[in-house]
Backbone as numpy.savetxt, mean C-alpha at the origin, in Angstrom:
# Nx Ny Nz CAx CAy CAz Cx Cy Cz
-13.65 -11.16 -16.51 -14.49 -9.97 -16.51 -13.62 -8.73 -16.51
-14.04 -7.70 -17.19 -13.26 -6.47 -17.19 -13.22 -5.83 -15.81
-12.17 -5.08 -15.58 -11.93 -4.43 -14.29 -13.15 -3.65 -13.81
-13.78 -2.89 -14.70 -14.88 -2.02 -14.28 -16.14 -2.78 -13.89
-16.23 -4.06 -14.20 -17.45 -4.82 -13.93 -17.43 -5.54 -12.60
-16.29 -5.68 -11.95 -16.23 -6.47 -10.73 -15.41 -5.77 -9.66
-15.98 -5.72 -8.45 -15.27 -5.12 -7.32 -14.22 -6.09 -6.77
-14.27 -7.32 -7.23 -13.35 -8.36 -6.76 -12.45 -8.83 -7.90
-12.18 -7.98 -8.88 -11.45 -8.39 -10.07 -10.05 -8.89 -9.75
-9.28 -8.10 -9.00 -7.91 -8.50 -8.69 -7.89 -9.48 -7.53
-7.27 -10.62 -7.78 -7.22 -11.68 -6.76 -5.82 -11.85 -6.18
-4.79 -11.39 -6.91 -3.41 -11.65 -6.51 -2.57 -10.39 -6.63
-1.53 -10.34 -5.82 -0.55 -9.27 -5.88 0.82 -9.92 -5.74
1.63 -9.83 -6.77 2.98 -10.39 -6.74 3.97 -9.24 -6.63
5.01 -9.44 -5.82 6.01 -8.41 -5.61 7.38 -8.99 -5.93
8.13 -8.31 -6.80 9.48 -8.78 -7.14 10.39 -8.68 -5.92
11.45 -9.47 -5.93 12.42 -9.44 -4.83 13.03 -8.04 -4.69
13.31 -7.38 -5.82 13.88 -6.04 -5.80 12.94 -5.06 -5.10
11.69 -5.03 -5.53 10.71 -4.10 -4.94 10.52 -4.39 -3.45
10.41 -5.67 -3.11 10.20 -6.05 -1.71 11.37 -5.62 -0.83
12.58 -5.89 -1.29 13.77 -5.51 -0.54 13.82 -4.00 -0.32
13.55 -3.24 -1.37 13.58 -1.78 -1.25 12.52 -1.27 -0.27
11.33 -1.87 -0.32 10.25 -1.44 0.58 10.57 -1.79 2.04
11.06 -3.00 2.27 11.37 -3.42 3.64 12.52 -2.58 4.21
13.56 -2.35 3.42 14.70 -1.54 3.89 14.24 -0.11 4.21
13.39 0.44 3.36 12.87 1.79 3.59 12.02 1.82 4.86
11.14 0.83 5.02 10.28 0.77 6.21 11.13 0.65 7.47
12.16 -0.17 7.41 13.04 -0.38 8.57 13.81 0.90 8.90
14.20 1.66 7.88 14.99 2.88 8.09 14.19 3.96 8.82
12.86 3.86 8.79 12.03 4.85 9.45 11.94 4.69 10.95
12.44 3.55 11.47 12.34 3.31 12.91 10.89 3.24 13.35
10.51 4.07 14.33 9.13 4.10 14.82 8.23 5.05 14.04
8.80 5.71 13.02 8.01 6.64 12.21 7.54 5.95 10.94
6.34 6.30 10.50 5.83 5.75 9.25 6.60 6.35 8.07
6.80 5.53 7.04 7.41 5.98 5.79 6.43 5.66 4.66
6.68 6.23 3.49 5.78 6.01 2.37 6.56 5.99 1.07
6.07 5.22 0.10 6.70 5.16 -1.21 5.70 4.78 -2.28
6.19 4.75 -3.50 5.36 4.41 -4.66 5.87 3.12 -5.27
4.97 2.36 -5.87 5.33 1.09 -6.50 5.03 1.17 -8.00
5.93 0.58 -8.78 5.77 0.54 -10.23 5.54 -0.89 -10.66
4.72 -1.08 -11.67 4.46 -2.45 -12.11 3.48 -2.51 -13.24
2.80 -3.65 -13.31 1.86 -3.89 -14.41 0.78 -4.85 -13.95
-0.21 -5.03 -14.80 -1.31 -5.94 -14.53 -1.23 -7.09 -15.51
-1.44 -8.30 -15.01 -1.51 -9.48 -15.86 -2.76 -10.26 -15.43
-3.85 -10.07 -16.14 -5.10 -10.72 -15.77 -5.58 -10.24 -14.42
-5.79 -11.17 -13.50 -6.29 -10.84 -12.16 -5.16 -10.54 -11.18
-3.94 -10.38 -11.69 -2.76 -10.20 -10.84 -2.14 -8.83 -11.04
-1.87 -8.16 -9.94 -1.11 -6.91 -9.97 0.33 -7.29 -9.66
1.25 -6.92 -10.55 2.66 -7.30 -10.41 3.48 -6.05 -10.10
4.06 -6.02 -8.91 4.89 -4.89 -8.48 6.34 -5.24 -8.81
6.94 -4.46 -9.70 8.28 -4.77 -10.18 9.36 -3.91 -9.54
9.00 -2.72 -9.08 9.99 -1.82 -8.48 9.26 -0.89 -7.51
10.02 -0.23 -6.68 9.45 0.72 -5.74 10.47 1.80 -5.44
9.99 2.94 -4.97 10.91 3.98 -4.54 10.30 4.77 -3.39
11.18 5.23 -2.52 10.77 6.00 -1.34 10.33 7.39 -1.76
9.36 7.93 -1.04 8.93 9.31 -1.27 9.40 10.19 -0.11
9.78 11.43 -0.42 10.20 12.36 0.64 8.98 12.90 1.36
8.54 12.18 2.39 7.34 12.58 3.13 7.69 12.81 4.59
6.81 13.51 5.27 6.97 13.76 6.69 6.19 12.69 7.44
6.89 11.85 8.18 6.24 10.76 8.88 6.12 11.02 10.37
5.04 10.49 10.96 4.87 10.52 12.41 4.73 9.06 12.84
4.43 8.85 14.11 4.27 7.48 14.58 2.96 6.87 14.12
2.04 7.68 13.61 0.74 7.14 13.20 0.30 7.52 11.80
1.04 8.35 11.10 0.64 8.68 9.74 1.79 9.30 8.96
1.61 9.34 7.63 2.57 10.01 6.77 1.83 11.13 6.04
2.49 12.26 5.88 1.88 13.40 5.22 2.69 13.74 3.97
2.08 13.51 2.82 2.74 13.83 1.56 2.50 15.30 1.22
3.57 16.03 1.04 3.48 17.44 0.67 3.69 17.56 -0.84
3.61 18.78 -1.35 3.75 19.02 -2.78 5.08 18.47 -3.31
6.15 18.57 -2.51 7.46 18.08 -2.95 7.42 16.59 -3.26
6.65 15.83 -2.49 6.55 14.38 -2.72 5.88 14.10 -4.06
4.84 14.85 -4.40 4.15 14.64 -5.67 5.03 15.05 -6.85
5.80 16.13 -6.68 6.73 16.55 -7.73 7.82 15.49 -7.93
8.34 14.97 -6.84 9.36 13.92 -6.88 8.82 12.69 -7.61
7.60 12.30 -7.27 6.96 11.13 -7.87 6.85 11.30 -9.39
6.35 12.44 -9.83 6.18 12.68 -11.26 7.53 12.67 -11.98
8.54 13.30 -11.39 9.87 13.34 -12.00 10.49 11.95 -12.07
10.33 11.15 -11.01 10.88 9.79 -10.98 10.29 8.95 -12.10
8.98 8.99 -12.23 8.31 8.19 -13.26 8.72 8.65 -14.65
8.81 9.96 -14.85 9.22 10.49 -16.16 10.65 10.07 -16.48
11.57 10.17 -15.52 12.96 9.77 -15.74 13.07 8.27 -16.00
12.27 7.47 -15.32 12.28 6.02 -15.54 11.87 5.70 -16.97
10.87 6.39 -17.48 10.41 6.16 -18.86 11.50 6.54 -19.86
12.24 7.61 -19.56 13.30 8.07 -20.46 14.44 7.05 -20.59
14.62 6.21 -19.59 15.67 5.19 -19.66 15.11 3.81 -19.98
13.89 3.79 -20.51 13.33 2.53 -21.00 12.50 1.73 -20.00
12.28 2.24 -18.80 11.41 1.54 -17.83 9.98 1.92 -18.15
9.19 0.97 -18.58 7.84 1.28 -19.04 6.75 0.97 -18.02
7.14 0.55 -16.81 6.14 0.25 -15.79 5.42 1.53 -15.37
4.17 1.38 -15.04 3.37 2.50 -14.55 3.31 2.46 -13.03
2.90 3.58 -12.45 2.62 3.59 -11.02 1.43 2.66 -10.81
1.60 1.68 -9.94 0.54 0.68 -9.72 0.08 0.66 -8.26
0.73 1.45 -7.42 0.30 1.47 -6.03 1.25 2.27 -5.14
0.88 2.32 -3.88 1.69 3.00 -2.88 1.89 2.07 -1.70
2.95 2.30 -0.96 3.18 1.50 0.24 3.50 2.44 1.39
3.25 1.96 2.58 3.69 2.68 3.77 3.84 1.69 4.91
4.44 2.16 5.98 4.73 1.27 7.10 3.80 1.55 8.28
3.57 0.50 9.05 2.89 0.58 10.34 3.83 -0.08 11.35
4.83 0.66 11.85 5.83 0.05 12.73 5.25 -0.44 14.06
5.15 -1.76 14.18 4.73 -2.37 15.43 3.25 -2.57 15.62
2.42 -2.14 14.66 0.98 -2.31 14.89 0.23 -2.99 13.75
0.93 -3.77 12.96 0.25 -4.65 12.00 -0.09 -4.02 10.67
-0.57 -4.88 9.79 -0.84 -4.49 8.41 -2.34 -4.41 8.16
-2.83 -3.21 8.12 -4.24 -2.92 7.88 -4.34 -1.46 7.45
-5.47 -1.05 6.91 -5.65 0.33 6.48 -6.45 1.10 7.53
-5.87 2.20 7.98 -6.57 3.11 8.90 -7.62 3.88 8.10
-8.41 4.68 8.77 -9.40 5.50 8.08 -8.76 6.44 7.07
-7.65 7.06 7.44 -6.94 7.95 6.52 -6.40 7.15 5.34
-5.86 5.96 5.61 -5.35 5.10 4.54 -6.46 4.71 3.57
-7.63 4.38 4.10 -8.77 4.00 3.25 -9.15 5.18 2.35
-9.21 6.38 2.91 -9.54 7.57 2.11 -8.50 7.80 1.02
-7.22 7.65 1.38 -6.14 7.82 0.40 -6.27 6.79 -0.72
-6.51 5.54 -0.35 -6.62 4.48 -1.35 -7.85 4.68 -2.24
-8.97 5.08 -1.67 -10.18 5.34 -2.47 -9.91 6.42 -3.51
-9.23 7.48 -3.08 -8.90 8.58 -3.99 -7.96 8.09 -5.09
-6.94 7.32 -4.72 -6.01 6.78 -5.71 -6.73 5.90 -6.72
-7.61 5.02 -6.25 -8.33 4.13 -7.17 -9.28 4.91 -8.07
-9.79 6.01 -7.58 -10.70 6.82 -8.38 -9.97 7.47 -9.56
-8.71 7.86 -9.36 -7.99 8.61 -10.38 -6.82 7.88 -11.03
-6.35 6.77 -10.45 -5.16 6.10 -10.98 -5.36 4.60 -11.15
-6.57 4.18 -11.34 -6.89 2.76 -11.40 -6.14 2.07 -12.54
-5.59 0.87 -12.37 -5.58 0.06 -11.16 -4.49 0.52 -10.18
-4.80 0.42 -8.88 -3.89 0.90 -7.84 -4.08 0.05 -6.59
-3.00 -0.30 -5.93 -3.04 -1.15 -4.74 -2.27 -0.46 -3.60
-2.71 -0.70 -2.39 -2.02 -0.19 -1.19 -1.34 -1.37 -0.50
-0.07 -1.21 -0.17 0.67 -2.23 0.57 1.10 -1.62 1.91
0.88 -2.36 2.98 1.30 -1.92 4.32 2.33 -2.93 4.83
3.44 -2.42 5.33 4.53 -3.25 5.86 4.72 -2.91 7.34
4.86 -3.93 8.16 5.21 -3.71 9.57 6.67 -4.13 9.75
7.60 -3.16 9.78 9.02 -3.52 9.89 9.37 -4.14 11.24
8.67 -3.75 12.29 8.95 -4.29 13.62 8.61 -5.77 13.68
7.43 -6.13 13.20 7.02 -7.54 13.18 7.83 -8.34 12.17
8.29 -7.69 11.11 9.15 -8.36 10.13 10.45 -8.80 10.79
11.05 -7.91 11.57 12.31 -8.23 12.26 12.09 -9.32 13.30
11.04 -9.18 14.11 10.84 -10.15 15.19 10.43 -11.53 14.68
9.69 -11.58 13.57 9.22 -12.87 13.04 10.23 -13.52 12.10
11.15 -12.72 11.56 12.11 -13.27 10.61 11.52 -13.51 9.23
10.33 -12.98 8.98 9.72 -13.04 7.65 8.94 -11.75 7.44
8.78 -11.37 6.18 8.15 -10.09 5.88 6.68 -10.10 6.30
6.30 -9.08 7.06 4.92 -8.91 7.52 4.31 -7.78 6.70
3.45 -8.15 5.74 2.83 -7.13 4.90 1.43 -7.55 4.49
0.69 -6.58 3.98 -0.65 -6.84 3.45 -0.88 -5.96 2.24
-1.66 -6.45 1.28 -2.03 -5.69 0.08 -3.54 -5.44 0.14
-3.95 -4.21 -0.17 -5.34 -3.82 0.00 -5.86 -2.98 -1.16
-7.16 -3.17 -1.43 -7.89 -2.30 -2.35 -9.21 -1.94 -1.68
-9.82 -0.87 -2.13 -11.07 -0.43 -1.52 -12.23 -0.63 -2.49
-13.42 -0.68 -1.93 -14.64 -0.76 -2.74 -15.05 0.65 -3.16
-15.78 0.76 -4.27 -16.29 2.08 -4.66 -17.30 2.59 -3.63
-17.45 3.91 -3.57 -18.42 4.50 -2.64 -19.81 3.93 -2.93
-20.53 3.61 -1.86 -21.88 3.11 -2.01 -22.00 1.60 -2.13
-20.89 0.91 -2.43 -20.95 -0.55 -2.56 -20.97 -1.19 -1.17
-21.86 -2.14 -0.98 -21.94 -2.85 0.30 -21.48 -4.29 0.09
-20.30 -4.65 0.60 -19.82 -6.02 0.42 -20.62 -7.00 1.27
-20.66 -8.26 0.86 -21.36 -9.26 1.67 -20.64 -9.47 3.00
-21.41 -9.86 4.01 -20.80 -10.15 5.31 -19.95 -11.41 5.23
-18.76 -11.32 5.78 -17.84 -12.46 5.84 -17.29 -12.53 7.25
-16.88 -13.71 7.65 -16.25 -13.87 8.96 -14.86 -13.28 8.94
-14.23 -13.18 10.11 -12.86 -12.66 10.16 -11.91 -13.56 9.38
-10.94 -12.94 8.69 -10.04 -13.71 7.84 -8.89 -14.34 8.62
-8.34 -13.64 9.58 -7.28 -14.22 10.41 -7.09 -13.37 11.66
-6.49 -13.94 12.66 -6.27 -13.25 13.92 -5.04 -12.37 13.82
-5.13 -11.16 14.34 -3.99 -10.24 14.34 -4.05 -9.42 15.63
-2.95 -9.37 16.36 -2.93 -8.57 17.58 -2.72 -7.10 17.22
-3.47 -6.25 17.85 -3.42 -4.81 17.60 -3.17 -4.11 18.93
-2.22 -3.16 18.96 -1.98 -2.41 20.19 -3.25 -1.65 20.62
-3.45 -1.50 21.92 -4.66 -0.86 22.44 -4.88 0.55 21.89
-3.79 1.30 21.67 -3.97 2.67 21.17 -4.40 2.71 19.70
-4.42 1.57 19.02 -4.85 1.50 17.62 -6.17 0.77 17.46
-6.64 0.12 18.50 -7.79 -0.77 18.40 -9.06 -0.04 17.96
-9.20 1.23 18.35 -10.39 1.98 17.99 -10.53 2.14 16.47
-9.42 2.29 15.77 -9.45 2.49 14.31 -9.42 1.17 13.54
-8.90 0.10 14.16 -8.75 -1.18 13.47 -10.11 -1.79 13.15
-10.29 -2.20 11.92 -11.49 -2.91 11.53 -12.69 -2.03 11.22
-12.65 -0.77 11.64 -13.77 0.13 11.42 -14.03 0.32 9.93
-12.98 0.31 9.13 -13.10 0.62 7.70 -12.99 -0.62 6.81
-13.12 -1.82 7.39 -12.86 -3.04 6.63 -13.86 -3.27 5.50
-15.01 -2.67 5.52 -16.00 -2.86 4.46 -15.90 -1.78 3.39
-14.84 -0.97 3.46 -14.67 0.09 2.48 -13.61 -0.28 1.48
């Protein structure tokens, strides 16, 4: 089915070793502060393939990242320069870190992703927890997309158990149907 006909069109997200390494290193470099970047890639059927990524110059706090005009200018210049040297991948998503509090989309993240999907479709959000990655010895991440405004997804049971710090529990899960 074409992308525009199904809210569940994309079933898979594959990430190259290069893109994953760059994202994890960037997330780890932020310490307890959130970081953000852009991912480049392509679509193959129901799969979004992330082939590369790059960090964005954003102002991070312990609970959010704020992209200023400089970040958007940097993003546009990076993509343009990549095309000039033969890299034909498009921007396919954004990533950011949740240091120590798991991989999920906050209310602000959901709004950001909805906006991105509205204007840059197809687009995926990836969240990396560098703290849990280090402690578990394997990459802790999640890939997310949002539903269009007004769409009501069917009720489903919880997908898996995840511990959330008490100071984040109020926001966790509130936006899961978006």
